[in-house]
CSV table of C-alpha atoms in Angstrom, one decimal:
chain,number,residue,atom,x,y,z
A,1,UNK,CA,149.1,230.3,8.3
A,2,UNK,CA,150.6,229.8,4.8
A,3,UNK,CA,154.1,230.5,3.9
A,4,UNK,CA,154.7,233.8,2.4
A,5,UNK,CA,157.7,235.3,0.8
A,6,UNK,CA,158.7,239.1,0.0
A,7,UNK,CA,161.2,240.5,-2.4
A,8,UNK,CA,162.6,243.8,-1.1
A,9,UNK,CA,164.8,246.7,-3.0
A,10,UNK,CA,168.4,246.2,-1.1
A,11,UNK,CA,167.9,247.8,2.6
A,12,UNK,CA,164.3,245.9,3.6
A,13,UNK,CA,163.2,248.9,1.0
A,14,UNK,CA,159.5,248.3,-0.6
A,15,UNK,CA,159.9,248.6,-4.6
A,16,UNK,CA,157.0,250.8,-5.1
A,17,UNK,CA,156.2,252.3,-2.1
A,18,UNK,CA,159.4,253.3,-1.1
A,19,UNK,CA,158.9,252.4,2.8
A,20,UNK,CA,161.9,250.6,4.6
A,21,UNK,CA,160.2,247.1,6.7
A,22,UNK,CA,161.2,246.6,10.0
A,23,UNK,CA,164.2,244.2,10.8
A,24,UNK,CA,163.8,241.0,12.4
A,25,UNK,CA,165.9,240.1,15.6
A,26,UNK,CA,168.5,237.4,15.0
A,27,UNK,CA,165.8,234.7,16.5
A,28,UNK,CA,162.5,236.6,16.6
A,29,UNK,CA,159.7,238.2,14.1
A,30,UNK,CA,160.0,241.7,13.1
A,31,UNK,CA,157.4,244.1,14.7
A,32,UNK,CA,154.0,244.3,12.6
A,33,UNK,CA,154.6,246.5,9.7
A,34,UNK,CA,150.9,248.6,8.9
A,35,UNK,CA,151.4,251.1,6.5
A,36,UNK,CA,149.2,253.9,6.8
A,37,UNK,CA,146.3,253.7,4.6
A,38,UNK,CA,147.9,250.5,2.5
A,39,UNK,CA,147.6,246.9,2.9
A,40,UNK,CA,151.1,245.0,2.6
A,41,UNK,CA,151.5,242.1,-0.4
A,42,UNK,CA,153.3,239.3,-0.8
A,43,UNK,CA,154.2,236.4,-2.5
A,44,UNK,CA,153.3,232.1,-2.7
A,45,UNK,CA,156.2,230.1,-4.9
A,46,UNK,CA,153.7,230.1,-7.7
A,47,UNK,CA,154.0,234.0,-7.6
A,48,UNK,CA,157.3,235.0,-6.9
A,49,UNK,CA,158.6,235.8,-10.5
A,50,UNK,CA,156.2,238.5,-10.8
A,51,UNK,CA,157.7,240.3,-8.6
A,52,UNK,CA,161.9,240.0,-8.1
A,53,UNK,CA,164.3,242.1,-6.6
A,54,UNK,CA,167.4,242.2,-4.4
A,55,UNK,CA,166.3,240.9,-1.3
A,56,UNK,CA,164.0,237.9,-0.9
A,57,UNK,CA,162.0,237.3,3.3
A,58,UNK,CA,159.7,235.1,4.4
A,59,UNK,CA,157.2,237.0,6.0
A,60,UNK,CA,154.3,236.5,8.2
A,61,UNK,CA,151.4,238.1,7.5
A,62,UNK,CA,148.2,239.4,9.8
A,63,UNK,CA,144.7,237.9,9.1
A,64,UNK,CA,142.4,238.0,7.1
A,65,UNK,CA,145.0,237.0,4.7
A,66,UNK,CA,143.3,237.1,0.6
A,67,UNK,CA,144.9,235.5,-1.7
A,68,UNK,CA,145.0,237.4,-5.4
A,69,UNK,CA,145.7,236.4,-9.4
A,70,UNK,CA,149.9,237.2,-8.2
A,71,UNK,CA,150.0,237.7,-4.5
A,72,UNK,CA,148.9,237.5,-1.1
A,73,UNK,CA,147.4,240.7,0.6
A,74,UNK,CA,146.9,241.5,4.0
A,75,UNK,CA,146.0,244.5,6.3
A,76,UNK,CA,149.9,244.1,8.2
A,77,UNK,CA,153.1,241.3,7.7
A,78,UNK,CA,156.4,241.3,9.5
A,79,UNK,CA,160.0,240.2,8.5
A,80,UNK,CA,160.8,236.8,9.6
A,81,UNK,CA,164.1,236.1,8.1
A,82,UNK,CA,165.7,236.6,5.0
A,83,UNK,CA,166.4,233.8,2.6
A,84,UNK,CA,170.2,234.2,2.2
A,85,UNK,CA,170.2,232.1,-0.9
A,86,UNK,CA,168.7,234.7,-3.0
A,87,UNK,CA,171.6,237.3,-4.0
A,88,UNK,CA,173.2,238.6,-7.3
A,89,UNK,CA,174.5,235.5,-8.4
A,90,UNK,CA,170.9,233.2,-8.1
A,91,UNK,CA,169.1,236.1,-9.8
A,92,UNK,CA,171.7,236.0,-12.3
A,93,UNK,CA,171.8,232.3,-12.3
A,94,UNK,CA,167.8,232.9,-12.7
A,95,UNK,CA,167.9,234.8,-15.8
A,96,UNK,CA,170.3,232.9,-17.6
A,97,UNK,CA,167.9,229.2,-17.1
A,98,UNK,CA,165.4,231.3,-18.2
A,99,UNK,CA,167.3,232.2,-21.5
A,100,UNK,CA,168.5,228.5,-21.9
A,101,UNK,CA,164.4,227.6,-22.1
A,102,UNK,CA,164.1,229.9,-24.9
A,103,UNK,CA,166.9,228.4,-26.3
A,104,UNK,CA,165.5,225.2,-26.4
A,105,UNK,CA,162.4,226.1,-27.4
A,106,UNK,CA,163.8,227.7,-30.1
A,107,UNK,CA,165.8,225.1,-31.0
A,108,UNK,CA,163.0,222.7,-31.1
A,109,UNK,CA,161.1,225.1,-33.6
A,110,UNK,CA,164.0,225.4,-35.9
A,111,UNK,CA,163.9,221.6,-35.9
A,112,UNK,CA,160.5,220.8,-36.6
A,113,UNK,CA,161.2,223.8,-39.7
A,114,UNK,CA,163.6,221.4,-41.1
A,115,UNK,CA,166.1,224.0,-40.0
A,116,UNK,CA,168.5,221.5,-38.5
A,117,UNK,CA,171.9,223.8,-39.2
A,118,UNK,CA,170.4,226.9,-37.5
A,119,UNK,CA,169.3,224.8,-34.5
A,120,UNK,CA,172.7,223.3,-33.7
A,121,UNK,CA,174.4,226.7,-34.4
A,122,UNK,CA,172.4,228.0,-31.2
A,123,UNK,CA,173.1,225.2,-29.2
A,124,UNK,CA,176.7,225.3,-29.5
A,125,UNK,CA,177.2,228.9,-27.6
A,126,UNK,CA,177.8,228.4,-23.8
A,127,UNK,CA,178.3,232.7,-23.6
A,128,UNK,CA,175.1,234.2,-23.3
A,129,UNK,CA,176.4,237.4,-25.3
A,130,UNK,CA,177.1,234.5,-27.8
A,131,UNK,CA,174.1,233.0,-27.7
A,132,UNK,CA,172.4,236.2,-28.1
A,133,UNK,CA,174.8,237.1,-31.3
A,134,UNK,CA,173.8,233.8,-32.8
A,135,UNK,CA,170.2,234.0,-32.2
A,136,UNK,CA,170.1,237.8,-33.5
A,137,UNK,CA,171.2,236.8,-36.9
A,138,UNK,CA,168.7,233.8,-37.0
A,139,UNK,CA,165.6,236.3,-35.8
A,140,UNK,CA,166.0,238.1,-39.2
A,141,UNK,CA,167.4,235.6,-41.5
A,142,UNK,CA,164.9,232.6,-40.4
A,143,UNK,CA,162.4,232.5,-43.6
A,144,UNK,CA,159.0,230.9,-41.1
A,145,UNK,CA,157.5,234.0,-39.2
A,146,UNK,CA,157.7,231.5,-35.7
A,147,UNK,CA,162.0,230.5,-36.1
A,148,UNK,CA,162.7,234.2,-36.8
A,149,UNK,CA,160.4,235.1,-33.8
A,150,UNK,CA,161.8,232.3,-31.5
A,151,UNK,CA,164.9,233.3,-32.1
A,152,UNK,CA,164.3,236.6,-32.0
A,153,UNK,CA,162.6,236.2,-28.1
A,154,UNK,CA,166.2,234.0,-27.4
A,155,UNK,CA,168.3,237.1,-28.4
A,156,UNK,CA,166.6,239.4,-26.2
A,157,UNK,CA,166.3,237.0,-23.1
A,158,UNK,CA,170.3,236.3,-23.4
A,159,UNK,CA,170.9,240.0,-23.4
A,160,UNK,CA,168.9,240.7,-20.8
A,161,UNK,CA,169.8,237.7,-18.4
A,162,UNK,CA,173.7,238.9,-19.4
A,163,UNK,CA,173.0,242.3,-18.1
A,164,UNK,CA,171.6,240.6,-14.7
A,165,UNK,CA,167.9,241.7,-15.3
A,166,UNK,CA,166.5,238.1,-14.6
A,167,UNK,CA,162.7,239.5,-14.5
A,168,UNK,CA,163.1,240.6,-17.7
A,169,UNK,CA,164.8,237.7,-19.2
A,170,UNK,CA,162.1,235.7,-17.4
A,171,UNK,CA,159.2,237.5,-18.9
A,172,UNK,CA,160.6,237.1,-22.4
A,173,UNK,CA,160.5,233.5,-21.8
A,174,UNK,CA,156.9,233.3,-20.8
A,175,UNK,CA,156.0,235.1,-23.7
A,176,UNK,CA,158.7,232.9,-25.8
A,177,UNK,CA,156.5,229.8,-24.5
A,178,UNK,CA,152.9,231.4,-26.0
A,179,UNK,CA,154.9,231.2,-29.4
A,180,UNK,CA,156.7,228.2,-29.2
A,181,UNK,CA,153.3,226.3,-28.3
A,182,UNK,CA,151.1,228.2,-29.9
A,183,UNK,CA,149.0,228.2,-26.6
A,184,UNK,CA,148.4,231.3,-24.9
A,185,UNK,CA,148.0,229.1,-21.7
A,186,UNK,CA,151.8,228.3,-22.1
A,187,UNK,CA,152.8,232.1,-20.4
A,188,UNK,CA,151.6,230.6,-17.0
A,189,UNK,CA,153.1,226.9,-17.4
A,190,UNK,CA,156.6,228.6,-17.6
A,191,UNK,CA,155.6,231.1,-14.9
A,192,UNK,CA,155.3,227.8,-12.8
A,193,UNK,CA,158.7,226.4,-14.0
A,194,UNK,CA,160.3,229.3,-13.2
A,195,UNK,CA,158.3,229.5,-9.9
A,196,UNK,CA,159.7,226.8,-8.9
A,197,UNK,CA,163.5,227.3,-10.0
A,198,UNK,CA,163.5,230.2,-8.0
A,199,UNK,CA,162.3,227.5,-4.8
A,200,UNK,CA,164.8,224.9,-5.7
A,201,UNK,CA,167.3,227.4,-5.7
A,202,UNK,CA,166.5,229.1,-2.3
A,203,UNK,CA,165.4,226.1,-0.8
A,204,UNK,CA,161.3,227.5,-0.2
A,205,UNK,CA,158.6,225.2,0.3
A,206,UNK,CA,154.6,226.0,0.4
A,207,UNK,CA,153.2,224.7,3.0
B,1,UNK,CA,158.7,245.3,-23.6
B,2,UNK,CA,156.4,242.1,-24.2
B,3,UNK,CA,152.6,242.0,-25.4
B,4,UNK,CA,151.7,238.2,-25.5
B,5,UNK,CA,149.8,237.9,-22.8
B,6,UNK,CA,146.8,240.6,-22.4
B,7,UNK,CA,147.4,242.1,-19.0
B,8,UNK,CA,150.6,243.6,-20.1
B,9,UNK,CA,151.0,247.0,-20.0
B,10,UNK,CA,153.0,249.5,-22.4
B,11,UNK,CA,155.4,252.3,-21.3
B,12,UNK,CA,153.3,254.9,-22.9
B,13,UNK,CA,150.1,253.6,-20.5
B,14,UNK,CA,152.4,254.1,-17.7
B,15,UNK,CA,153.9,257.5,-17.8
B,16,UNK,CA,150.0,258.6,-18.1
B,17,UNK,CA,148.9,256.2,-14.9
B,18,UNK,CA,152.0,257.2,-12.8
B,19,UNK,CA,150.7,260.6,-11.7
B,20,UNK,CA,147.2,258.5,-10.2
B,21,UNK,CA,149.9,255.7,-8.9
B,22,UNK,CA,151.8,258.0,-6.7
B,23,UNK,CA,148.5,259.7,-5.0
B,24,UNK,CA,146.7,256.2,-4.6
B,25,UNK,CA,143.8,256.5,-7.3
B,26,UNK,CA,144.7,253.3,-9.3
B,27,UNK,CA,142.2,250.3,-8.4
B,28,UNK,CA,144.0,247.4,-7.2
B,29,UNK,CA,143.8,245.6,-10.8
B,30,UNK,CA,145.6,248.7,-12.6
B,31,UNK,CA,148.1,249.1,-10.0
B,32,UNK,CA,149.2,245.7,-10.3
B,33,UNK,CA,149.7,245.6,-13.7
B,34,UNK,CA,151.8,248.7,-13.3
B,35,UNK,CA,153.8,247.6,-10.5
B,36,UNK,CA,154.5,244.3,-12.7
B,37,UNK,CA,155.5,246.5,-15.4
B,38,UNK,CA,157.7,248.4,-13.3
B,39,UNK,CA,159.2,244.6,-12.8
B,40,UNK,CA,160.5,244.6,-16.1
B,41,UNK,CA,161.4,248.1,-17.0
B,42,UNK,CA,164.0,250.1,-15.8
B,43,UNK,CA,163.1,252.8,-17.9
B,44,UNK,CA,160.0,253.5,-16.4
B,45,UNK,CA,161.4,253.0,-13.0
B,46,UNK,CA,163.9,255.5,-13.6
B,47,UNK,CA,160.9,258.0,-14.6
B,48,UNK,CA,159.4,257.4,-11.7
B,49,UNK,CA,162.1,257.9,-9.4
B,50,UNK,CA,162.4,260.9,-11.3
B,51,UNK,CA,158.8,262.2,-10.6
B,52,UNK,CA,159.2,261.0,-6.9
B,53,UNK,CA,161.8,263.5,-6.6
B,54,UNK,CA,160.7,266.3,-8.9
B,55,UNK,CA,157.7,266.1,-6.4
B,56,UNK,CA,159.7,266.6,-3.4
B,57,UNK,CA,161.5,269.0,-4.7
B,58,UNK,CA,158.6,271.1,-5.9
B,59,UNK,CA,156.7,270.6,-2.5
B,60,UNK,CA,159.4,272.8,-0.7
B,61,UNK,CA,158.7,275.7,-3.0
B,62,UNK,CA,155.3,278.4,-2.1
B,63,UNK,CA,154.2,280.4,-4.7
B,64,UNK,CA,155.9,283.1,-3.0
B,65,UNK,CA,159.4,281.5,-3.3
B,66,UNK,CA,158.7,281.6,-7.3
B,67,UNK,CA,160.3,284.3,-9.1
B,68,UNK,CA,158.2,286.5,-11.0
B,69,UNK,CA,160.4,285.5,-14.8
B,70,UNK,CA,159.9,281.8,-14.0
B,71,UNK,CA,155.8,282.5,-13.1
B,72,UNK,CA,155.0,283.8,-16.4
B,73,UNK,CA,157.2,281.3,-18.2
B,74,UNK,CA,155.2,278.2,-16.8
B,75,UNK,CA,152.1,280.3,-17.0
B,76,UNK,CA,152.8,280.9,-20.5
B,77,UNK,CA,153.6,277.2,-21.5
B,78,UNK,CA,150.5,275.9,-19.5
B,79,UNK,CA,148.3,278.7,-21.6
B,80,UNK,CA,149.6,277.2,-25.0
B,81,UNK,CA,149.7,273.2,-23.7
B,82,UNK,CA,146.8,272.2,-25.9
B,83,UNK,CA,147.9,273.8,-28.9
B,84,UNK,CA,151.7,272.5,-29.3
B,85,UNK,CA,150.2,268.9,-28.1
């Protein structure tokens, strides 16, 4: 059975469907969670920036188990234990790496522009409200149509990692990446980097 | 609100998908790339939080319970929906 991993609204609380899971005993499974007339998701590593929230589990889910383009699905899963690790402070953590990719990606464009004073102006800022200031002014005063947009992407993926919305933050860098490389294949290569933050962090491995 | 990659989906596509969200009717691909959305936004999370309980609200209510003021009010803006769209 392959690992699997569910991010839950605080109180075991599904994000969209609005049903509370079943809690696990201290050293055993929750009971079999089958919502009526739904099939239950979740997540591999690879998939788990999709879909953040407050509380991450490892879950066990009932076979046949089908494996989708962002998640797992199955017809019932249950609550094994919940990974500790992921709280306020790693999704904040979360959002603000993703930012500092944008920043260097930025940076790196700026560079290759010949526009070596606006790239070490954005990597001196170590306050993402900073960082975010800095990068604002670059998005509309860089004269190449990819700086202004790089930093453009940085200024709104500091803001939002500041305000704790990691996801967010997250998705701007995926989409930061397409630009920066020029490949639209580069959305899913940082989906994988930040796939795999999110593992280091909590400590997950697939099996 | 991003638009790189081609699934995304905008706000606007969501406020008119929510309705077929909450009673089951999206096929799985839609309903993922709404739930993703949702992900991102906490606008449109808020809105539909906001239908959620505008629906349970309105579910307590017969058409009995419905004064008689408030009946031809609704009827009246239903009657001219089409022409102030």
């Amino acid at each position: 059975m392959p690992a699997a991993w569910k991010f839950l609204s605080p109180g075991r609380v599904a994000p969209f469907g609005g049903v509370q899971w079943p809690e696990p005993g201290p050293a055993s499974p929750g009971p079999w969670f089958r919502p009526p007339g739904r099939e239950v998701y979740a997540c591999r590593i690879v998939d788990l920036p999709w879909w953040l929230d407050a509380e991450l589990w490892e879950v066990e889910m009932e076979n046949p188990v089908s494996t989708l383009e962002s998640q797992l699905v199955a017809p019932a899963g249950r609550l094994l234990r919940r990974i500790a690790s992921w709280d306020a402070s790693a999704l904040n953590a979360y959002g603000a790496a993703c930012a500092l990719r944008v920043r260097d990606l930025a940076v790196g464009v700026l560079r290759e522009e010949g526009r070596a004073t606006e790239a070490e102006a954005l990597g001196r800022p170590t306050d993402l409200l900073e960082l975010a200031r800095v990068a604002r002014g670059f998005s509309t005063e860089a004269s190449t149509r990819r700086g202004a947009n790089l930093a453009g992407y940085l200024a709104e993926s500091a803001t939002r990692a500041s305000q704790g919305a990691g996801a967010a933050a997250a998705n701007i860098a995926a989409n930061a990446a397409v630009s920066a490389r020029r490949q639209p294949s580069a959305f899913d290569l940082e989906r994988e980097w930040q796939a795999w933050w999110i593992a280091r962090r909590t400590g997950l491995r697939q099996n | 609100m991003s638009a790189a990659r081609p699934t995304d989906i905008a706000c606007q596509e969501v406020v008119e998908l929510l309705t077929d969200f909450l009673e089951g009717a999206l096929d799985r691909k839609t309903r993922t790339r709404l739930e993703q959305h949702l992900v991102l936004c906490p606008g449109c999370t808020e809105y539909l939080r906001q239908l959620r309980l505008t629906i349970g609200a309105t579910r307590r209510l017969s058409e009995a319970e419905l004064p008689e003021h408030v009946r031809t009010a609704l009827l009246d803006v239903f009657r001219h929906w089409r022409e102030g769209a």
